[in-house]
Coordinates of C-alpha atoms in Angstrom, one line a residue:
M17 CA 0.0 0.0 0.0
N18 CA 1.2 3.5 -0.9
P19 CA 1.5 5.4 2.4
M20 CA 0.5 8.6 0.7
S21 CA -3.0 7.2 0.0
I22 CA -3.6 7.1 3.7
C23 CA -2.9 10.8 4.1
S24 CA -5.0 11.6 1.0
S25 CA -8.1 9.8 2.1
S26 CA -8.1 11.3 5.6
S27 CA -7.5 14.9 4.5
S28 CA -10.1 14.9 1.6
S29 CA -13.1 14.6 3.9
S30 CA -14.8 17.9 4.5
S31 CA -17.0 16.5 7.3
G32 CA -15.8 15.2 10.7
P33 CA -13.9 11.9 10.8
S34 CA -16.1 8.9 10.3
S35 CA -16.0 5.7 12.4
S36 CA -14.3 3.9 9.5
S37 CA -11.4 6.4 9.5
Y38 CA -11.1 6.0 13.3
S39 CA -10.9 2.2 12.7
T40 CA -8.3 2.7 10.0
T41 CA -6.2 5.0 12.2
K42 CA -6.4 2.7 15.1
A43 CA -5.4 -0.3 12.9
W44 CA -2.4 1.6 11.6
I45 CA -1.3 2.7 15.1
V46 CA -1.5 -0.9 16.3
H47 CA 0.4 -2.0 13.2
G48 CA 3.0 0.6 13.8
I49 CA 3.5 -0.5 17.4
V50 CA 3.9 -4.1 16.4
V51 CA 6.4 -3.3 13.6
G52 CA 8.3 -0.9 15.9
A53 CA 8.6 -3.6 18.5
A54 CA 9.8 -6.1 15.9
V55 CA 12.4 -3.6 14.6
A56 CA 13.6 -2.8 18.1
A57 CA 14.0 -6.5 18.8
A58 CA 16.0 -7.0 15.6
I59 CA 18.2 -4.1 16.3
G60 CA 18.8 -5.4 19.8
A61 CA 19.7 -8.8 18.4
R62 CA 22.2 -7.3 15.9
A63 CA 23.7 -5.2 18.6
Y64 CA 24.1 -8.2 20.8
L65 CA 25.5 -10.3 18.0
G66 CA 28.0 -7.7 17.1
G67 CA 30.1 -8.7 20.1
S68 CA 29.9 -12.4 19.5
K69 CA 32.0 -12.9 16.4
K70 CA 34.9 -14.9 18.1
F71 CA 34.9 -18.6 17.6
R72 CA 32.9 -20.4 20.2
S73 CA 35.0 -23.3 21.3
R74 CA 34.3 -24.2 24.9
V75 CA 31.2 -26.4 25.1
V76 CA 29.2 -27.9 28.0
G77 CA 26.3 -30.3 27.7
I78 CA 23.6 -29.9 30.3
I79 CA 20.8 -32.4 30.8
P80 CA 17.9 -30.6 32.6
A81 CA 15.7 -33.0 34.6
R82 CA 12.7 -32.5 36.8
F83 CA 10.6 -35.1 38.7
A84 CA 7.3 -33.2 38.6
S85 CA 5.6 -33.5 35.2
S86 CA 2.0 -33.1 34.2
R87 CA 2.2 -35.8 31.6
F88 CA 4.7 -38.3 33.1
Q89 CA 5.8 -37.8 36.7
G90 CA 9.2 -39.1 37.6
K91 CA 10.0 -39.6 33.9
P92 CA 13.9 -39.2 34.2
L93 CA 14.0 -42.2 36.6
V94 CA 11.8 -44.6 34.6
P95 CA 13.8 -47.8 33.8
I96 CA 14.6 -48.4 30.1
L97 CA 15.7 -52.1 29.9
G98 CA 17.0 -51.9 33.5
K99 CA 18.7 -48.5 33.5
P100 CA 17.2 -45.2 34.5
M101 CA 16.3 -43.2 31.4
I102 CA 18.5 -40.2 32.4
Q103 CA 21.5 -42.6 32.8
R104 CA 21.0 -43.7 29.2
T105 CA 20.9 -40.1 28.0
W106 CA 24.0 -39.2 30.0
E107 CA 25.9 -42.2 28.7
R108 CA 25.1 -41.2 25.1
A109 CA 26.0 -37.5 25.7
K110 CA 29.4 -38.5 27.1
L111 CA 30.3 -40.0 23.7
A112 CA 29.9 -36.6 22.0
A113 CA 33.4 -35.4 20.9
S114 CA 32.4 -31.7 21.0
L115 CA 31.5 -31.6 24.7
D116 CA 34.1 -30.6 27.2
H117 CA 31.9 -31.4 30.1
V118 CA 28.4 -33.0 30.8
V119 CA 26.3 -32.3 33.8
V120 CA 22.7 -33.0 35.0
A121 CA 20.7 -30.0 36.2
T122 CA 17.8 -30.9 38.5
D123 CA 15.6 -29.5 41.3
D124 CA 14.9 -33.0 42.7
E125 CA 17.1 -34.8 45.3
K126 CA 15.9 -38.3 44.1
I127 CA 17.1 -37.5 40.6
A128 CA 20.4 -36.0 41.9
E129 CA 21.1 -39.1 44.1
C130 CA 20.4 -41.4 41.2
C131 CA 22.7 -39.5 38.9
R132 CA 25.6 -39.3 41.4
G133 CA 25.2 -43.1 41.7
F134 CA 26.2 -43.7 38.1
G135 CA 28.9 -41.1 38.1
A136 CA 27.3 -37.9 36.7
D137 CA 28.1 -34.4 37.9
V138 CA 25.0 -32.8 39.2
I139 CA 24.0 -29.1 39.6
M140 CA 21.0 -28.4 41.9
T141 CA 18.7 -25.8 40.5
S142 CA 15.6 -24.1 41.8
E143 CA 12.0 -25.3 41.4
S144 CA 11.1 -21.9 39.9
C145 CA 12.7 -22.7 36.5
R146 CA 9.8 -22.5 34.0
N147 CA 11.5 -24.7 31.4
G148 CA 14.7 -26.6 30.5
T149 CA 16.3 -23.5 29.0
E150 CA 16.0 -21.6 32.2
R151 CA 17.3 -24.6 34.1
C152 CA 20.3 -24.7 31.8
N153 CA 21.0 -21.0 32.4
E154 CA 20.9 -21.4 36.2
A155 CA 23.2 -24.4 36.0
L156 CA 25.6 -22.5 33.7
Q157 CA 25.9 -19.7 36.3
K158 CA 26.9 -22.2 39.0
L159 CA 29.6 -23.9 37.0
D160 CA 33.2 -23.1 37.9
K161 CA 34.4 -22.9 34.3
K162 CA 33.2 -20.5 31.6
Y163 CA 31.7 -21.9 28.4
D164 CA 30.9 -20.4 25.0
I165 CA 28.2 -22.8 24.0
V166 CA 25.6 -24.7 26.1
V167 CA 23.9 -27.8 24.7
N168 CA 20.5 -28.6 26.2
I169 CA 20.2 -32.3 25.9
Q170 CA 16.7 -33.6 26.7
G171 CA 16.7 -36.3 29.3
D172 CA 13.9 -38.1 27.6
E173 CA 16.0 -38.9 24.5
P174 CA 17.8 -42.0 25.7
L175 CA 18.9 -43.0 22.2
I176 CA 20.2 -39.6 21.1
E177 CA 23.2 -40.1 18.8
P178 CA 26.5 -38.3 19.8
E179 CA 26.9 -37.3 16.2
I180 CA 23.7 -35.2 16.5
I181 CA 25.0 -33.4 19.5
D182 CA 28.2 -32.7 17.6
G183 CA 26.2 -31.5 14.6
V184 CA 24.2 -28.9 16.5
V185 CA 27.4 -27.6 18.1
K186 CA 29.2 -27.3 14.7
A187 CA 26.2 -25.6 13.2
L188 CA 26.2 -22.9 15.8
Q189 CA 29.9 -22.5 15.6
A190 CA 29.6 -22.0 11.8
A191 CA 26.8 -19.5 12.1
P192 CA 28.0 -16.4 14.0
D193 CA 24.7 -14.6 13.3
A194 CA 22.8 -17.3 15.2
V195 CA 22.4 -17.6 18.9
F196 CA 20.6 -21.0 18.9
S197 CA 20.9 -24.2 16.9
T198 CA 18.8 -27.4 16.9
A199 CA 18.0 -30.5 14.8
V200 CA 15.1 -31.9 12.9
T201 CA 14.4 -35.2 11.2
S202 CA 11.8 -36.6 8.9
L203 CA 8.3 -36.7 10.3
K204 CA 6.5 -40.0 10.2
P205 CA 2.9 -39.8 8.8
E206 CA 1.4 -41.3 11.9
D207 CA 2.9 -38.5 14.0
A208 CA 1.5 -35.7 11.8
F209 CA -1.3 -34.7 14.2
D210 CA 0.3 -35.7 17.5
P211 CA 0.7 -32.5 19.5
N212 CA 3.6 -34.1 21.4
R213 CA 5.6 -34.3 18.2
V214 CA 6.7 -30.8 17.4
K215 CA 7.0 -29.8 13.8
C216 CA 9.4 -27.2 12.2
V217 CA 9.7 -25.3 9.0
V218 CA 13.0 -23.7 7.8
D219 CA 14.1 -21.2 5.2
N220 CA 16.4 -21.9 2.2
R221 CA 19.5 -21.1 4.3
G222 CA 18.7 -23.5 7.1
Y223 CA 17.3 -21.0 9.6
A224 CA 14.1 -21.7 11.6
I225 CA 10.9 -20.0 10.5
Y226 CA 8.4 -21.6 12.9
F227 CA 7.7 -24.5 15.3
S228 CA 4.3 -25.9 16.0
R229 CA 2.5 -28.7 17.7
G230 CA 0.2 -28.7 14.7
L231 CA 1.1 -29.9 11.3
I232 CA 3.1 -27.3 9.4
P233 CA 2.8 -26.4 6.6
H234 CA -0.9 -27.2 6.6
N235 CA -2.5 -27.5 3.2
K236 CA -6.1 -26.7 2.1
S237 CA -7.2 -30.3 2.2
G238 CA -6.3 -30.6 5.9
K239 CA -4.6 -34.0 5.1
V240 CA -1.1 -35.2 5.2
N241 CA 0.6 -34.8 1.8
P242 CA 2.8 -38.0 1.4
Q243 CA 5.0 -36.2 -1.0
F244 CA 5.9 -33.3 1.3
P245 CA 9.1 -33.5 3.5
Y246 CA 7.6 -32.5 6.8
L247 CA 10.1 -32.0 9.6
L248 CA 10.0 -33.3 13.2
H249 CA 11.9 -31.2 15.8
L250 CA 14.3 -33.2 18.0
G251 CA 14.7 -32.1 21.6
I252 CA 18.4 -31.2 21.5
Q253 CA 19.3 -27.5 21.2
S254 CA 22.4 -25.4 21.7
Y255 CA 22.8 -21.8 22.7
D256 CA 25.4 -19.1 22.7
S257 CA 26.1 -18.8 26.4
K258 CA 25.8 -15.0 26.4
F259 CA 22.3 -15.3 24.8
L260 CA 21.4 -17.9 27.4
K261 CA 21.9 -15.3 30.1
I262 CA 19.5 -13.0 28.2
Y263 CA 16.8 -15.6 27.6
P264 CA 15.2 -15.6 31.1
E265 CA 14.9 -11.8 31.0
L266 CA 12.8 -11.9 27.8
Q267 CA 9.1 -11.7 28.5
P268 CA 6.9 -14.7 27.4
T269 CA 5.6 -14.1 23.9
P270 CA 2.1 -14.8 22.5
L271 CA 3.2 -17.6 20.2
Q272 CA 5.3 -19.2 22.8
L273 CA 2.4 -19.3 25.3
E274 CA -0.1 -20.5 22.7
E275 CA 2.0 -23.4 21.5
D276 CA 3.8 -24.0 24.8
L277 CA 7.2 -24.1 22.9
E278 CA 10.1 -22.2 24.4
Q279 CA 12.0 -21.8 21.2
L280 CA 9.3 -19.6 19.8
K281 CA 10.3 -16.9 22.3
V282 CA 13.7 -16.8 20.6
L283 CA 12.2 -16.3 17.1
E284 CA 9.6 -13.8 18.3
N285 CA 12.3 -11.6 19.7
G286 CA 14.1 -11.4 16.5
Y287 CA 17.0 -13.8 17.1
K288 CA 18.2 -16.4 14.5
M289 CA 18.2 -20.1 15.0
K290 CA 20.2 -22.5 12.8
V291 CA 18.6 -25.9 12.0
I292 CA 20.3 -29.1 10.8
K293 CA 18.5 -32.1 9.3
V294 CA 19.6 -35.5 10.5
D295 CA 18.6 -39.1 10.0
H296 CA 17.2 -40.2 13.3
E297 CA 14.5 -42.6 14.3
A298 CA 13.0 -40.3 16.9
H299 CA 12.3 -42.2 20.1
G300 CA 11.7 -39.5 22.7
V301 CA 9.7 -40.5 25.8
D302 CA 6.7 -38.2 26.3
T303 CA 4.2 -40.6 27.9
P304 CA 4.3 -43.9 29.8
E305 CA 3.2 -45.6 26.6
D306 CA 6.4 -44.5 24.9
V307 CA 8.5 -46.6 27.3
E308 CA 7.2 -49.9 25.8
K309 CA 7.8 -48.6 22.3
I310 CA 11.4 -47.7 22.9
E311 CA 12.1 -50.9 24.7
S312 CA 10.7 -52.9 21.7
F313 CA 12.8 -50.8 19.4
M314 CA 15.9 -51.6 21.4
H315 CA 15.1 -55.3 21.5
E316 CA 14.7 -55.4 17.8
R317 CA 18.1 -53.8 17.2
N318 CA 19.9 -55.7 20.0
L319 CA 20.6 -52.4 21.9
S320 CA 21.5 -53.0 25.5

């Protein structure tokens, strides 16, 4: 729209302003506020990134774990073929070549005691952490050493490949304009409408556009297109450590709250997120029913 046409239409009326002109003015004021906020966020992101051009070499992996969960209480301690799930995740993470250190961050003493029992370093965090990202940030502040990159390794991914961990680290190291990196894999048709399986769309340069619990993109038929390469978001994500300190100070955003996805707060505030695509048979544990599925998968492939 030509901005001059707005001025012309409002000044050509000889009578008082009509209700429609009030509506138009109000709409453009709201639009201006939204655009202004977006521009401010983008400028802030660029200003922040301006000081982050040095190579980010020191990397810590943090496994956030909490006992209380609305969907699956005590999930980190559930046995997967005889081992606590969080132990299996920790053992896989320890194989990643890019990680200088791996710790578990928890607010629960039962989880902490279990983890210390199999040799993991544990950082106790507060119960007030609203999500895994905030728990990683608190743990980072309590570590003795300084790190450039923090990898948030979901404790409910007991079969996460070390190569995927290394991949998201390298992706962030190679993208100085990004503050966040994550991984996706091909979405199975049967998971298309499962809200526990988060979907992702990316641009041509491999940066995230959006994440959703619904199927995206969503075509006019409302059905799964078997020819389209839908993407499933994997739980692993890495952050620039300086950005991680900023993250808790960012106010919750509308899309984040509506989808209940913490990565949307990153995108809504104008920051860039690098995404890598990997081959991974996703076996995250979201519900008690998933435990039997993952054990069957491990039996079939002789995974102990």
